[in-house]
Coordinates of C-alpha atoms in Angstrom, one line a residue:
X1 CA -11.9 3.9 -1.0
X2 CA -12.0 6.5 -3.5
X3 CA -9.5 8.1 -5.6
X4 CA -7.9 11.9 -5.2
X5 CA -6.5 11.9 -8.6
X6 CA -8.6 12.1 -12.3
X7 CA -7.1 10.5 -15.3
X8 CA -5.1 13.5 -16.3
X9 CA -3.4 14.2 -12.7
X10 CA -2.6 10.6 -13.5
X11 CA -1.0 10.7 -16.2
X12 CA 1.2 13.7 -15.3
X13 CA 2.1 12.1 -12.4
X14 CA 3.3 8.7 -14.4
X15 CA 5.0 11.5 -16.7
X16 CA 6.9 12.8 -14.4
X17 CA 8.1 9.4 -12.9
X18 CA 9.1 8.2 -16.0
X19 CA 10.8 12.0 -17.6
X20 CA 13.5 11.3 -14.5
X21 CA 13.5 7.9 -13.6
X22 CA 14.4 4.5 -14.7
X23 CA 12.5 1.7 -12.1
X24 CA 9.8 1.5 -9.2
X25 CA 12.2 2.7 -6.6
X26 CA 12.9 6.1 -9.2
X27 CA 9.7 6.7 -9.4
X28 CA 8.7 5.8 -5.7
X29 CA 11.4 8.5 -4.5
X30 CA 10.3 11.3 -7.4
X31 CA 6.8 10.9 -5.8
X32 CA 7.6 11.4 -2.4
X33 CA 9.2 14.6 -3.1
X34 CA 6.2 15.7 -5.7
X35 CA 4.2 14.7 -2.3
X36 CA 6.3 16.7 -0.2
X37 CA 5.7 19.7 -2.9
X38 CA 2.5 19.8 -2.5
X39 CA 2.3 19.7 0.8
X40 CA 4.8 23.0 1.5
X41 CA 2.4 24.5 -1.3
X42 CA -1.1 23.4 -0.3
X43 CA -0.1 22.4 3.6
X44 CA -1.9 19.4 3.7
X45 CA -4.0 17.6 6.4
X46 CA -2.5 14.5 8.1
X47 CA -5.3 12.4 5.9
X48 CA -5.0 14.3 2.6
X49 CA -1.4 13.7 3.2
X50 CA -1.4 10.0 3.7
X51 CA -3.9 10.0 1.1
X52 CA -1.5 11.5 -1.5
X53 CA 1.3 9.4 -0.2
X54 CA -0.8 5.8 -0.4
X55 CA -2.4 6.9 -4.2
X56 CA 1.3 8.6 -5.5
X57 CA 3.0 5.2 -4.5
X58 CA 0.2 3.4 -6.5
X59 CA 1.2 5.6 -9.6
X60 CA 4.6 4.6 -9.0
X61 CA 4.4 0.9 -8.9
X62 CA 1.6 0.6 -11.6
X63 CA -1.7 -0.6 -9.1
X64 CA -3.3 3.3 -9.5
X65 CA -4.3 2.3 -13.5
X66 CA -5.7 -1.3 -12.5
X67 CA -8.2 1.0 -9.6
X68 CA -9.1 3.4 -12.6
X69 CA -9.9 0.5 -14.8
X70 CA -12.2 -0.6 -12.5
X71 CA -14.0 2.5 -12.2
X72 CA -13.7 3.7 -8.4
X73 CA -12.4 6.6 -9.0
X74 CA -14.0 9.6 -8.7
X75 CA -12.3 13.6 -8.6
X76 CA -12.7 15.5 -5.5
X77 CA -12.7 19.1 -5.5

C-alpha cells in the first residue's frame, strides 16, 4: 500500500478540514465533497477513486500522518 498524497497535498487537505470544520465527522464530510471535486474535474478511475476516498478519510481522522511517519509514502505522478 502506497500513498497518493505528498506531505504538502497533506497538509492542504488537513487545512481545509480544519478552515470549515469542527470534529472527525466535519472533516470526513468536507472530504468527500473535496473527493467528489476532483473527480467532476479529473474524472477519476473506479481505483483512483476509492483510492482518494480510503487516503482523504485517513486525513480526516488523523491515521494519514502516523503512514507518513512511517515512511510508505511515496508521490505518484
Amino acid at each position: 500500500y502506497r500513498s497518493i498524497f505528498n506531505k504538502e497535498e497533506t497538509k492542504t487537505i488537513k487545512s481545509v478540514m480544519e478552515a470549515f470544520g469542527k470534529n472527525k465527522e466535519d472533516y470526513r464530510a468536507i472530504g468527500t465533497f473535496l473527493v467528489f471535486t476532483a473527480d467532476k474535474k479529473e474524472n477519476l478511475s473506479n481505483s483512483e477513486y476509492c483510492k482518494t476516498v480510503r487516503e482523504v478519510d485517513d486525513v480526516a481522522i488523523g491515521r494519514y500522518e502516523q503512514v507518513q511517519k512511517r515512511g510508505n509514502s511515496i508521490k505518484l505522478q
